[in-house]
Amino acid sequence: MEEKKLQELLNNMTEKEKLVQVFQLAACCYEEDFTPNFTGPMRDIQVDDTLKKTAGSVIGLLEPEEMQRLQKLCASGPNHIPALFMLDIIHGFKTIFPIPLGLACSWDTELMQKTCRVAAREARASGIHATFAPMADLVRDSRWGRVMESTGEDPWLNARFAEAAVKGFQGEGVGEKDSLMSCVKHFAGYGAAEAGREYNTVDMSRGVLRDMYLEAYHAAVEAGCRLVMTAFNTIERVPATCNKWLLTTLLREEWGFDGAVITDWNSMNELLAHSVAGDGKEAAGKALKAGVDIDMMSGHYLFDLGKKMEEEPELRPLLDQAVMRILRLKNEMGLFEDPGRGTDPKLARQLYLCEEHRALALEAAHKSMVLLKNERVLPLKKECRVTLAGSMAGAENLLGGWSFTGDAQDCITIPEGLKQIGANVAAPRHGWIDMDEVCALARQSDVTLLIGGEPVEETAEANSKTNLRLKEEDRKLLYSLKEQGSRVVLVVLSGRAFVLSDVEPYCDAILQAWFPGTEAGRAIADILYGIAQPEGKLTISFPYTEGQLPLYYNGFRTGRPQKEEALTGGEINEVDEIYVSHYIDCQNKPLYPFGYGLSYTDYAYRDLKLSSEYMYPGGTIQASVKVKNTGERVGREIVQLYLCDPVGSVVRPVKELKAYRLLELQPGEEQECIFTISEEDLKFWDNEEKKVLEPGRFIVMAGPDSERLLKSEFVYKLKKER
Ligand code: GLC
């Protein structure tokens, strides 16, 4: 439909129809026997036929045939405006992939794009038009249950994954029948909740917000996402849901975003609890002025905005603007011409868990796993006698949080996976953590597989916790097994970085498996027996203890760094080891750093070289490093390149990831990795909200993780000296 027609349509709409257009109804309201059981203002909702027919968008899911019926109903309203159906499709629809924090450890953005493409095809055929993904929140604190939805602690890598996800969901464009509109979230900075406590205050300088937290949301907008979801938290003491600088000045005027802004669930109502609004009218007015277009489930746009506009008629054009943004999205999807476009129950059921999709889920699960320790015990041989034990050994739901559209029944469990590959496994009959029986079986075995971690229901939203250790029963089992001399391989199923420092010394190997999705058990078995290689590397630091959190690799040096963190080159006073930034009862460093991961082969790095010792305006520098596979097995190594800007107009991170390569190496093979460093890589946001490039030294580092790094350096000069 042409823009002119959309404008005419808007002019034909009553105020009531406009208010319903910016309101999002829950799909369950359409069920025959529905009775409102919502909290907040929605508890009074009267879901009559008019509301059902004119709701601008619907959150939730019914059977595909039901979704078709629903759309026909919605499009039968007075102005025949179809509804948008939206849902959280975070890491798969029916075919579930590893949680994003796991998939990110593949460092494979193409894989991310492919998994999102599959999710889009399954979901669109099922009647969904938009997904509330990617979650682009930067995270530094695994006490927060939602780290599982993030891709980790690095701004630049998160940005690469966010743009890959948007491209995957939206495919060739949202007008395609197999595309989902992507809604990047939670704008902005939700991952910085103080103390990792869910929904807690977020407060940081605008410089850190820009330099660290905004990059991935911006990348999603640049990649063309069509929606942005506001975060529950405050930014500079103003809740994101009514933060005009965030939603209008930054998002629309600076970044040029032209889609629609939707609140998070009931977050408009939460403006009252935040104490920035005295009632629903004030909340609705503040949100509309800030730039919110769709109200998810608070009801204040539906119930209160009309009254607010009587008091402030100058809000009416803002309502029209919000409605137009929503109509344009529907128009981009071709829903006016064909409300049911893309919904195809028969196709949907052919796509669900099809062979091709399950194969991708297996590949993604393989690549998401990270080998943290291996004292020559993995890979296991087929004939190896194995005891299976641990609180998570029999877990049926290995799909992870935010996978409610999937079905745990479809998930390959660990016992099933081991059975599929013909492993020689003894399982306790009296329970996976029955100490006597497990220890007795282990005495007759070569290796014990101890499966620990956290059940899926302890992860994701509203699951912050302060104890990040294995369950006590697993730790006791481990200590007893070691006492009797058993060899133990620990497999960790978790949605976050666990504290493993108290168990690491007792384990012969540790595999971080995350929640691997539909093919979980098979993928774990394949990795343990070497049918697939562990290739993943961490995108979140694993703390030595909870007391270190928040913990991340790219922090500031401080004025009293420990000797090992101090800059080489004598720029600072002699460092002592007492009056420096440290703990008296714990190391500063993580147990396992960002970028770390082992494999079944080994690699040697040498010869980091730069193409020049100077870079000038408009120029670039090539950095090359040689990497050799010194083991007996083929492997894929993630070669990482970091930069450090040792002197800036503001303090600068001790190092920042700027590039990486996925290098396939045969045993004995050596390859040279070449990276091009550009001026863009040297820039940062200063305290005047400018992205600047300052002349001076830059330290270049390359290696297998953020700690084991070869170093070199160059100087960026504004002009060549004669
Ligand atoms: C939740 C989450 C958000 C999700 C929304 C809809 O509270 O914060 O990520 O998209 O509600 O389910």
JSON list of N, CA and C in Angstrom, two decimals, residues 335-402:
[
{"chain": "A", "resi": 335, "resn": "LEU", "atom": "N", "xyz": [1.02, -7.16, 4.67]},
{"chain": "A", "resi": 335, "resn": "LEU", "atom": "CA", "xyz": [-0.12, -7.75, 5.36]},
{"chain": "A", "resi": 335, "resn": "LEU", "atom": "C", "xyz": [-1.44, -7.08, 5.00]},
{"chain": "A", "resi": 336, "resn": "PHE", "atom": "N", "xyz": [-1.38, -5.86, 4.46]},
{"chain": "A", "resi": 336, "resn": "PHE", "atom": "CA", "xyz": [-2.65, -5.23, 4.07]},
{"chain": "A", "resi": 336, "resn": "PHE", "atom": "C", "xyz": [-3.21, -5.97, 2.86]},
{"chain": "A", "resi": 337, "resn": "GLU", "atom": "N", "xyz": [-2.32, -6.26, 1.90]},
{"chain": "A", "resi": 337, "resn": "GLU", "atom": "CA", "xyz": [-2.79, -6.97, 0.71]},
{"chain": "A", "resi": 337, "resn": "GLU", "atom": "C", "xyz": [-3.15, -8.42, 1.04]},
{"chain": "A", "resi": 338, "resn": "ASP", "atom": "N", "xyz": [-2.38, -9.02, 1.96]},
{"chain": "A", "resi": 338, "resn": "ASP", "atom": "CA", "xyz": [-2.60, -10.44, 2.28]},
{"chain": "A", "resi": 338, "resn": "ASP", "atom": "C", "xyz": [-2.31, -10.66, 3.76]},
{"chain": "A", "resi": 339, "resn": "PRO", "atom": "N", "xyz": [-3.34, -10.48, 4.61]},
{"chain": "A", "resi": 339, "resn": "PRO", "atom": "CA", "xyz": [-3.13, -10.59, 6.06]},
{"chain": "A", "resi": 339, "resn": "PRO", "atom": "C", "xyz": [-2.53, -11.92, 6.49]},
{"chain": "A", "resi": 340, "resn": "GLY", "atom": "N", "xyz": [-2.82, -12.96, 5.79]},
{"chain": "A", "resi": 340, "resn": "GLY", "atom": "CA", "xyz": [-2.29, -14.27, 6.17]},
{"chain": "A", "resi": 340, "resn": "GLY", "atom": "C", "xyz": [-0.97, -14.61, 5.53]},
{"chain": "A", "resi": 341, "resn": "ARG", "atom": "N", "xyz": [-0.35, -13.61, 4.89]},
{"chain": "A", "resi": 341, "resn": "ARG", "atom": "CA", "xyz": [0.89, -13.84, 4.13]},
{"chain": "A", "resi": 341, "resn": "ARG", "atom": "C", "xyz": [1.96, -14.50, 4.99]},
{"chain": "A", "resi": 342, "resn": "GLY", "atom": "N", "xyz": [2.48, -15.59, 4.50]},
{"chain": "A", "resi": 342, "resn": "GLY", "atom": "CA", "xyz": [3.57, -16.27, 5.20]},
{"chain": "A", "resi": 342, "resn": "GLY", "atom": "C", "xyz": [3.11, -17.37, 6.13]},
{"chain": "A", "resi": 343, "resn": "THR", "atom": "N", "xyz": [1.86, -17.28, 6.62]},
{"chain": "A", "resi": 343, "resn": "THR", "atom": "CA", "xyz": [1.39, -18.32, 7.54]},
{"chain": "A", "resi": 343, "resn": "THR", "atom": "C", "xyz": [0.98, -19.54, 6.74]},
{"chain": "A", "resi": 344, "resn": "ASP", "atom": "N", "xyz": [1.57, -20.69, 7.08]},
{"chain": "A", "resi": 344, "resn": "ASP", "atom": "CA", "xyz": [1.34, -21.91, 6.30]},
{"chain": "A", "resi": 344, "resn": "ASP", "atom": "C", "xyz": [1.51, -23.12, 7.21]},
{"chain": "A", "resi": 345, "resn": "PRO", "atom": "N", "xyz": [0.42, -23.53, 7.88]},
{"chain": "A", "resi": 345, "resn": "PRO", "atom": "CA", "xyz": [0.51, -24.63, 8.86]},
{"chain": "A", "resi": 345, "resn": "PRO", "atom": "C", "xyz": [1.14, -25.90, 8.29]},
{"chain": "A", "resi": 346, "resn": "LYS", "atom": "N", "xyz": [0.85, -26.22, 7.06]},
{"chain": "A", "resi": 346, "resn": "LYS", "atom": "CA", "xyz": [1.42, -27.44, 6.47]},
{"chain": "A", "resi": 346, "resn": "LYS", "atom": "C", "xyz": [2.94, -27.32, 6.33]},
{"chain": "A", "resi": 347, "resn": "LEU", "atom": "N", "xyz": [3.37, -26.20, 5.82]},
{"chain": "A", "resi": 347, "resn": "LEU", "atom": "CA", "xyz": [4.81, -25.96, 5.68]},
{"chain": "A", "resi": 347, "resn": "LEU", "atom": "C", "xyz": [5.46, -25.95, 7.05]},
{"chain": "A", "resi": 348, "resn": "ALA", "atom": "N", "xyz": [4.79, -25.30, 8.01]},
{"chain": "A", "resi": 348, "resn": "ALA", "atom": "CA", "xyz": [5.37, -25.21, 9.36]},
{"chain": "A", "resi": 348, "resn": "ALA", "atom": "C", "xyz": [5.69, -26.59, 9.89]},
{"chain": "A", "resi": 349, "resn": "ARG", "atom": "N", "xyz": [4.74, -27.48, 9.75]},
{"chain": "A", "resi": 349, "resn": "ARG", "atom": "CA", "xyz": [4.94, -28.81, 10.33]},
{"chain": "A", "resi": 349, "resn": "ARG", "atom": "C", "xyz": [5.98, -29.61, 9.55]},
{"chain": "A", "resi": 350, "resn": "GLN", "atom": "N", "xyz": [6.19, -29.29, 8.31]},
{"chain": "A", "resi": 350, "resn": "GLN", "atom": "CA", "xyz": [7.26, -29.95, 7.55]},
{"chain": "A", "resi": 350, "resn": "GLN", "atom": "C", "xyz": [8.62, -29.44, 8.03]},
{"chain": "A", "resi": 351, "resn": "LEU", "atom": "N", "xyz": [8.65, -28.17, 8.43]},
{"chain": "A", "resi": 351, "resn": "LEU", "atom": "CA", "xyz": [9.93, -27.56, 8.81]},
{"chain": "A", "resi": 351, "resn": "LEU", "atom": "C", "xyz": [10.35, -27.92, 10.23]},
{"chain": "A", "resi": 352, "resn": "TYR", "atom": "N", "xyz": [9.37, -28.05, 11.11]},
{"chain": "A", "resi": 352, "resn": "TYR", "atom": "CA", "xyz": [9.71, -28.31, 12.53]},
{"chain": "A", "resi": 352, "resn": "TYR", "atom": "C", "xyz": [10.65, -29.50, 12.66]},
{"chain": "A", "resi": 353, "resn": "LEU", "atom": "N", "xyz": [11.81, -29.28, 13.24]},
{"chain": "A", "resi": 353, "resn": "LEU", "atom": "CA", "xyz": [12.74, -30.39, 13.58]},
{"chain": "A", "resi": 353, "resn": "LEU", "atom": "C", "xyz": [13.08, -31.25, 12.37]},
{"chain": "A", "resi": 354, "resn": "CYS", "atom": "N", "xyz": [12.99, -30.70, 11.17]},
{"chain": "A", "resi": 354, "resn": "CYS", "atom": "CA", "xyz": [13.35, -31.50, 9.99]},
{"chain": "A", "resi": 354, "resn": "CYS", "atom": "C", "xyz": [14.83, -31.85, 10.06]},
{"chain": "A", "resi": 355, "resn": "GLU", "atom": "N", "xyz": [15.24, -32.81, 9.26]},
{"chain": "A", "resi": 355, "resn": "GLU", "atom": "CA", "xyz": [16.60, -33.33, 9.30]},
{"chain": "A", "resi": 355, "resn": "GLU", "atom": "C", "xyz": [17.64, -32.21, 9.14]},
{"chain": "A", "resi": 356, "resn": "GLU", "atom": "N", "xyz": [17.38, -31.33, 8.20]},
{"chain": "A", "resi": 356, "resn": "GLU", "atom": "CA", "xyz": [18.32, -30.23, 7.94]},
{"chain": "A", "resi": 356, "resn": "GLU", "atom": "C", "xyz": [18.45, -29.33, 9.18]},
{"chain": "A", "resi": 357, "resn": "HIS", "atom": "N", "xyz": [17.33, -29.08, 9.83]},
{"chain": "A", "resi": 357, "resn": "HIS", "atom": "CA", "xyz": [17.38, -28.19, 10.99]},
{"chain": "A", "resi": 357, "resn": "HIS", "atom": "C", "xyz": [18.05, -28.88, 12.17]},
{"chain": "A", "resi": 358, "resn": "ARG", "atom": "N", "xyz": [17.77, -30.16, 12.33]},
{"chain": "A", "resi": 358, "resn": "ARG", "atom": "CA", "xyz": [18.42, -30.88, 13.45]},
{"chain": "A", "resi": 358, "resn": "ARG", "atom": "C", "xyz": [19.92, -31.00, 13.22]},
{"chain": "A", "resi": 359, "resn": "ALA", "atom": "N", "xyz": [20.31, -31.14, 11.96]},
{"chain": "A", "resi": 359, "resn": "ALA", "atom": "CA", "xyz": [21.74, -31.23, 11.66]},
{"chain": "A", "resi": 359, "resn": "ALA", "atom": "C", "xyz": [22.43, -29.92, 12.03]},
{"chain": "A", "resi": 360, "resn": "LEU", "atom": "N", "xyz": [21.76, -28.81, 11.75]},
{"chain": "A", "resi": 360, "resn": "LEU", "atom": "CA", "xyz": [22.34, -27.50, 12.11]},
{"chain": "A", "resi": 360, "resn": "LEU", "atom": "C", "xyz": [22.39, -27.34, 13.63]},
{"chain": "A", "resi": 361, "resn": "ALA", "atom": "N", "xyz": [21.36, -27.86, 14.29]},
{"chain": "A", "resi": 361, "resn": "ALA", "atom": "CA", "xyz": [21.34, -27.78, 15.76]},
{"chain": "A", "resi": 361, "resn": "ALA", "atom": "C", "xyz": [22.50, -28.58, 16.36]},
{"chain": "A", "resi": 362, "resn": "LEU", "atom": "N", "xyz": [22.80, -29.72, 15.73]},
{"chain": "A", "resi": 362, "resn": "LEU", "atom": "CA", "xyz": [23.93, -30.54, 16.21]},
{"chain": "A", "resi": 362, "resn": "LEU", "atom": "C", "xyz": [25.24, -29.81, 15.98]},
{"chain": "A", "resi": 363, "resn": "GLU", "atom": "N", "xyz": [25.41, -29.25, 14.80]},
{"chain": "A", "resi": 363, "resn": "GLU", "atom": "CA", "xyz": [26.64, -28.50, 14.48]},
{"chain": "A", "resi": 363, "resn": "GLU", "atom": "C", "xyz": [26.81, -27.33, 15.45]},
{"chain": "A", "resi": 364, "resn": "ALA", "atom": "N", "xyz": [25.73, -26.61, 15.70]},
{"chain": "A", "resi": 364, "resn": "ALA", "atom": "CA", "xyz": [25.81, -25.44, 16.59]},
{"chain": "A", "resi": 364, "resn": "ALA", "atom": "C", "xyz": [26.16, -25.88, 18.01]},
{"chain": "A", "resi": 365, "resn": "ALA", "atom": "N", "xyz": [25.60, -27.01, 18.43]},
{"chain": "A", "resi": 365, "resn": "ALA", "atom": "CA", "xyz": [25.87, -27.51, 19.78]},
{"chain": "A", "resi": 365, "resn": "ALA", "atom": "C", "xyz": [27.34, -27.94, 19.90]},
{"chain": "A", "resi": 366, "resn": "HIS", "atom": "N", "xyz": [27.85, -28.62, 18.87]},
{"chain": "A", "resi": 366, "resn": "HIS", "atom": "CA", "xyz": [29.28, -28.98, 18.89]},
{"chain": "A", "resi": 366, "resn": "HIS", "atom": "C", "xyz": [30.13, -27.73, 19.09]},
{"chain": "A", "resi": 367, "resn": "LYS", "atom": "N", "xyz": [29.85, -26.70, 18.29]},
{"chain": "A", "resi": 367, "resn": "LYS", "atom": "CA", "xyz": [30.74, -25.53, 18.24]},
{"chain": "A", "resi": 367, "resn": "LYS", "atom": "C", "xyz": [30.58, -24.61, 19.45]},
{"chain": "A", "resi": 368, "resn": "SER", "atom": "N", "xyz": [29.51, -24.83, 20.21]},
{"chain": "A", "resi": 368, "resn": "SER", "atom": "CA", "xyz": [29.28, -23.92, 21.36]},
{"chain": "A", "resi": 368, "resn": "SER", "atom": "C", "xyz": [30.04, -24.40, 22.60]},
{"chain": "A", "resi": 369, "resn": "MET", "atom": "N", "xyz": [30.48, -25.67, 22.59]},
{"chain": "A", "resi": 369, "resn": "MET", "atom": "CA", "xyz": [31.06, -26.22, 23.82]},
{"chain": "A", "resi": 369, "resn": "MET", "atom": "C", "xyz": [32.51, -25.79, 23.97]},
{"chain": "A", "resi": 370, "resn": "VAL", "atom": "N", "xyz": [32.90, -25.59, 25.25]},
{"chain": "A", "resi": 370, "resn": "VAL", "atom": "CA", "xyz": [34.25, -25.09, 25.53]},
{"chain": "A", "resi": 370, "resn": "VAL", "atom": "C", "xyz": [34.96, -26.08, 26.46]},
{"chain": "A", "resi": 371, "resn": "LEU", "atom": "N", "xyz": [36.10, -26.58, 26.01]},
{"chain": "A", "resi": 371, "resn": "LEU", "atom": "CA", "xyz": [36.91, -27.49, 26.83]},
{"chain": "A", "resi": 371, "resn": "LEU", "atom": "C", "xyz": [37.78, -26.64, 27.74]},
{"chain": "A", "resi": 372, "resn": "LEU", "atom": "N", "xyz": [37.52, -26.73, 29.05]},
{"chain": "A", "resi": 372, "resn": "LEU", "atom": "CA", "xyz": [38.23, -25.85, 30.00]},
{"chain": "A", "resi": 372, "resn": "LEU", "atom": "C", "xyz": [39.46, -26.52, 30.60]},
{"chain": "A", "resi": 373, "resn": "LYS", "atom": "N", "xyz": [39.42, -27.85, 30.67]},
{"chain": "A", "resi": 373, "resn": "LYS", "atom": "CA", "xyz": [40.58, -28.57, 31.24]},
{"chain": "A", "resi": 373, "resn": "LYS", "atom": "C", "xyz": [40.60, -29.97, 30.62]},
{"chain": "A", "resi": 374, "resn": "ASN", "atom": "N", "xyz": [41.82, -30.50, 30.39]},
{"chain": "A", "resi": 374, "resn": "ASN", "atom": "CA", "xyz": [41.92, -31.86, 29.87]},
{"chain": "A", "resi": 374, "resn": "ASN", "atom": "C", "xyz": [43.30, -32.42, 30.19]},
{"chain": "A", "resi": 375, "resn": "GLU", "atom": "N", "xyz": [43.32, -33.24, 31.26]},
{"chain": "A", "resi": 375, "resn": "GLU", "atom": "CA", "xyz": [44.59, -33.86, 31.65]},
{"chain": "A", "resi": 375, "resn": "GLU", "atom": "C", "xyz": [44.69, -35.20, 30.93]},
{"chain": "A", "resi": 376, "resn": "ARG", "atom": "N", "xyz": [44.78, -35.15, 29.63]},
{"chain": "A", "resi": 376, "resn": "ARG", "atom": "CA", "xyz": [44.97, -36.35, 28.79]},
{"chain": "A", "resi": 376, "resn": "ARG", "atom": "C", "xyz": [43.91, -37.43, 29.07]},
{"chain": "A", "resi": 377, "resn": "VAL", "atom": "N", "xyz": [42.69, -37.03, 29.32]},
{"chain": "A", "resi": 377, "resn": "VAL", "atom": "CA", "xyz": [41.65, -38.05, 29.54]},
{"chain": "A", "resi": 377, "resn": "VAL", "atom": "C", "xyz": [40.64, -38.06, 28.39]},
{"chain": "A", "resi": 378, "resn": "LEU", "atom": "N", "xyz": [40.50, -36.90, 27.72]},
{"chain": "A", "resi": 378, "resn": "LEU", "atom": "CA", "xyz": [39.60, -36.80, 26.56]},
{"chain": "A", "resi": 378, "resn": "LEU", "atom": "C", "xyz": [40.47, -36.66, 25.30]},
{"chain": "A", "resi": 379, "resn": "PRO", "atom": "N", "xyz": [39.94, -37.14, 24.15]},
{"chain": "A", "resi": 379, "resn": "PRO", "atom": "CA", "xyz": [38.66, -37.82, 23.96]},
{"chain": "A", "resi": 379, "resn": "PRO", "atom": "C", "xyz": [38.68, -39.26, 24.46]},
{"chain": "A", "resi": 380, "resn": "LEU", "atom": "N", "xyz": [37.54, -39.75, 24.87]},
{"chain": "A", "resi": 380, "resn": "LEU", "atom": "CA", "xyz": [37.40, -41.12, 25.37]},
{"chain": "A", "resi": 380, "resn": "LEU", "atom": "C", "xyz": [37.39, -42.09, 24.19]},
{"chain": "A", "resi": 381, "resn": "LYS", "atom": "N", "xyz": [37.87, -43.31, 24.48]},
{"chain": "A", "resi": 381, "resn": "LYS", "atom": "CA", "xyz": [37.78, -44.36, 23.46]},
{"chain": "A", "resi": 381, "resn": "LYS", "atom": "C", "xyz": [36.43, -45.08, 23.62]},
{"chain": "A", "resi": 382, "resn": "LYS", "atom": "N", "xyz": [35.90, -45.62, 22.52]},
{"chain": "A", "resi": 382, "resn": "LYS", "atom": "CA", "xyz": [34.59, -46.27, 22.51]},
{"chain": "A", "resi": 382, "resn": "LYS", "atom": "C", "xyz": [34.55, -47.37, 23.58]},
{"chain": "A", "resi": 383, "resn": "GLU", "atom": "N", "xyz": [35.67, -48.10, 23.70]},
{"chain": "A", "resi": 383, "resn": "GLU", "atom": "CA", "xyz": [35.65, -49.25, 24.62]},
{"chain": "A", "resi": 383, "resn": "GLU", "atom": "C", "xyz": [35.84, -48.81, 26.08]},
{"chain": "A", "resi": 384, "resn": "CYS", "atom": "N", "xyz": [36.05, -47.56, 26.30]},
{"chain": "A", "resi": 384, "resn": "CYS", "atom": "CA", "xyz": [36.28, -47.06, 27.65]},
{"chain": "A", "resi": 384, "resn": "CYS", "atom": "C", "xyz": [35.05, -47.35, 28.53]},
{"chain": "A", "resi": 385, "resn": "ARG", "atom": "N", "xyz": [35.27, -47.91, 29.73]},
{"chain": "A", "resi": 385, "resn": "ARG", "atom": "CA", "xyz": [34.15, -48.20, 30.64]},
{"chain": "A", "resi": 385, "resn": "ARG", "atom": "C", "xyz": [33.84, -46.91, 31.41]},
{"chain": "A", "resi": 386, "resn": "VAL", "atom": "N", "xyz": [32.60, -46.45, 31.27]},
{"chain": "A", "resi": 386, "resn": "VAL", "atom": "CA", "xyz": [32.24, -45.14, 31.80]},
{"chain": "A", "resi": 386, "resn": "VAL", "atom": "C", "xyz": [31.10, -45.26, 32.79]},
{"chain": "A", "resi": 387, "resn": "THR", "atom": "N", "xyz": [31.22, -44.57, 33.92]},
{"chain": "A", "resi": 387, "resn": "THR", "atom": "CA", "xyz": [30.08, -44.42, 34.85]},
{"chain": "A", "resi": 387, "resn": "THR", "atom": "C", "xyz": [29.47, -43.05, 34.63]},
{"chain": "A", "resi": 388, "resn": "LEU", "atom": "N", "xyz": [28.15, -43.00, 34.53]},
{"chain": "A", "resi": 388, "resn": "LEU", "atom": "CA", "xyz": [27.46, -41.72, 34.33]},
{"chain": "A", "resi": 388, "resn": "LEU", "atom": "C", "xyz": [26.80, -41.33, 35.65]},
{"chain": "A", "resi": 389, "resn": "ALA", "atom": "N", "xyz": [27.02, -40.09, 36.10]},
{"chain": "A", "resi": 389, "resn": "ALA", "atom": "CA", "xyz": [26.44, -39.66, 37.39]},
{"chain": "A", "resi": 389, "resn": "ALA", "atom": "C", "xyz": [26.30, -38.15, 37.41]},
{"chain": "A", "resi": 390, "resn": "GLY", "atom": "N", "xyz": [25.67, -37.65, 38.53]},
{"chain": "A", "resi": 390, "resn": "GLY", "atom": "CA", "xyz": [25.57, -36.20, 38.70]},
{"chain": "A", "resi": 390, "resn": "GLY", "atom": "C", "xyz": [24.14, -35.72, 38.65]},
{"chain": "A", "resi": 391, "resn": "SER", "atom": "N", "xyz": [23.91, -34.59, 39.31]},
{"chain": "A", "resi": 391, "resn": "SER", "atom": "CA", "xyz": [22.53, -34.08, 39.45]},
{"chain": "A", "resi": 391, "resn": "SER", "atom": "C", "xyz": [21.89, -33.77, 38.11]},
{"chain": "A", "resi": 392, "resn": "MET", "atom": "N", "xyz": [22.68, -33.52, 37.09]},
{"chain": "A", "resi": 392, "resn": "MET", "atom": "CA", "xyz": [22.10, -33.16, 35.79]},
{"chain": "A", "resi": 392, "resn": "MET", "atom": "C", "xyz": [22.19, -34.29, 34.76]},
{"chain": "A", "resi": 393, "resn": "ALA", "atom": "N", "xyz": [22.67, -35.47, 35.22]},
{"chain": "A", "resi": 393, "resn": "ALA", "atom": "CA", "xyz": [22.90, -36.57, 34.25]},
{"chain": "A", "resi": 393, "resn": "ALA", "atom": "C", "xyz": [21.61, -36.98, 33.54]},
{"chain": "A", "resi": 394, "resn": "GLY", "atom": "N", "xyz": [20.51, -36.95, 34.31]},
{"chain": "A", "resi": 394, "resn": "GLY", "atom": "CA", "xyz": [19.26, -37.40, 33.71]},
{"chain": "A", "resi": 394, "resn": "GLY", "atom": "C", "xyz": [18.36, -36.26, 33.27]},
{"chain": "A", "resi": 395, "resn": "ALA", "atom": "N", "xyz": [18.91, -35.04, 33.28]},
{"chain": "A", "resi": 395, "resn": "ALA", "atom": "CA", "xyz": [18.07, -33.86, 32.96]},
{"chain": "A", "resi": 395, "resn": "ALA", "atom": "C", "xyz": [17.41, -34.03, 31.60]},
{"chain": "A", "resi": 396, "resn": "GLU", "atom": "N", "xyz": [16.12, -33.75, 31.54]},
{"chain": "A", "resi": 396, "resn": "GLU", "atom": "CA", "xyz": [15.39, -33.92, 30.27]},
{"chain": "A", "resi": 396, "resn": "GLU", "atom": "C", "xyz": [15.35, -32.63, 29.48]},
{"chain": "A", "resi": 397, "resn": "ASN", "atom": "N", "xyz": [15.35, -31.48, 30.18]},
{"chain": "A", "resi": 397, "resn": "ASN", "atom": "CA", "xyz": [15.28, -30.22, 29.46]},
{"chain": "A", "resi": 397, "resn": "ASN", "atom": "C", "xyz": [16.67, -29.61, 29.35]},
{"chain": "A", "resi": 398, "resn": "LEU", "atom": "N", "xyz": [17.30, -29.83, 28.21]},
{"chain": "A", "resi": 398, "resn": "LEU", "atom": "CA", "xyz": [18.63, -29.26, 27.96]},
{"chain": "A", "resi": 398, "resn": "LEU", "atom": "C", "xyz": [18.50, -28.16, 26.91]},
{"chain": "A", "resi": 399, "resn": "LEU", "atom": "N", "xyz": [17.27, -27.64, 26.74]},
{"chain": "A", "resi": 399, "resn": "LEU", "atom": "CA", "xyz": [17.03, -26.61, 25.73]},
{"chain": "A", "resi": 399, "resn": "LEU", "atom": "C", "xyz": [17.48, -25.24, 26.21]},
{"chain": "A", "resi": 400, "resn": "GLY", "atom": "N", "xyz": [17.45, -25.02, 27.53]},
{"chain": "A", "resi": 400, "resn": "GLY", "atom": "CA", "xyz": [17.85, -23.73, 28.06]},
{"chain": "A", "resi": 400, "resn": "GLY", "atom": "C", "xyz": [16.67, -22.78, 28.20]},
{"chain": "A", "resi": 401, "resn": "GLY", "atom": "N", "xyz": [16.92, -21.63, 28.82]},
{"chain": "A", "resi": 401, "resn": "GLY", "atom": "CA", "xyz": [15.85, -20.65, 29.02]},
{"chain": "A", "resi": 401, "resn": "GLY", "atom": "C", "xyz": [15.37, -20.09, 27.69]},
{"chain": "A", "resi": 402, "resn": "TRP", "atom": "N", "xyz": [14.15, -19.45, 27.73]},
{"chain": "A", "resi": 402, "resn": "TRP", "atom": "CA", "xyz": [13.59, -18.84, 26.53]},
{"chain": "A", "resi": 402, "resn": "TRP", "atom": "C", "xyz": [13.51, -19.81, 25.36]}
]
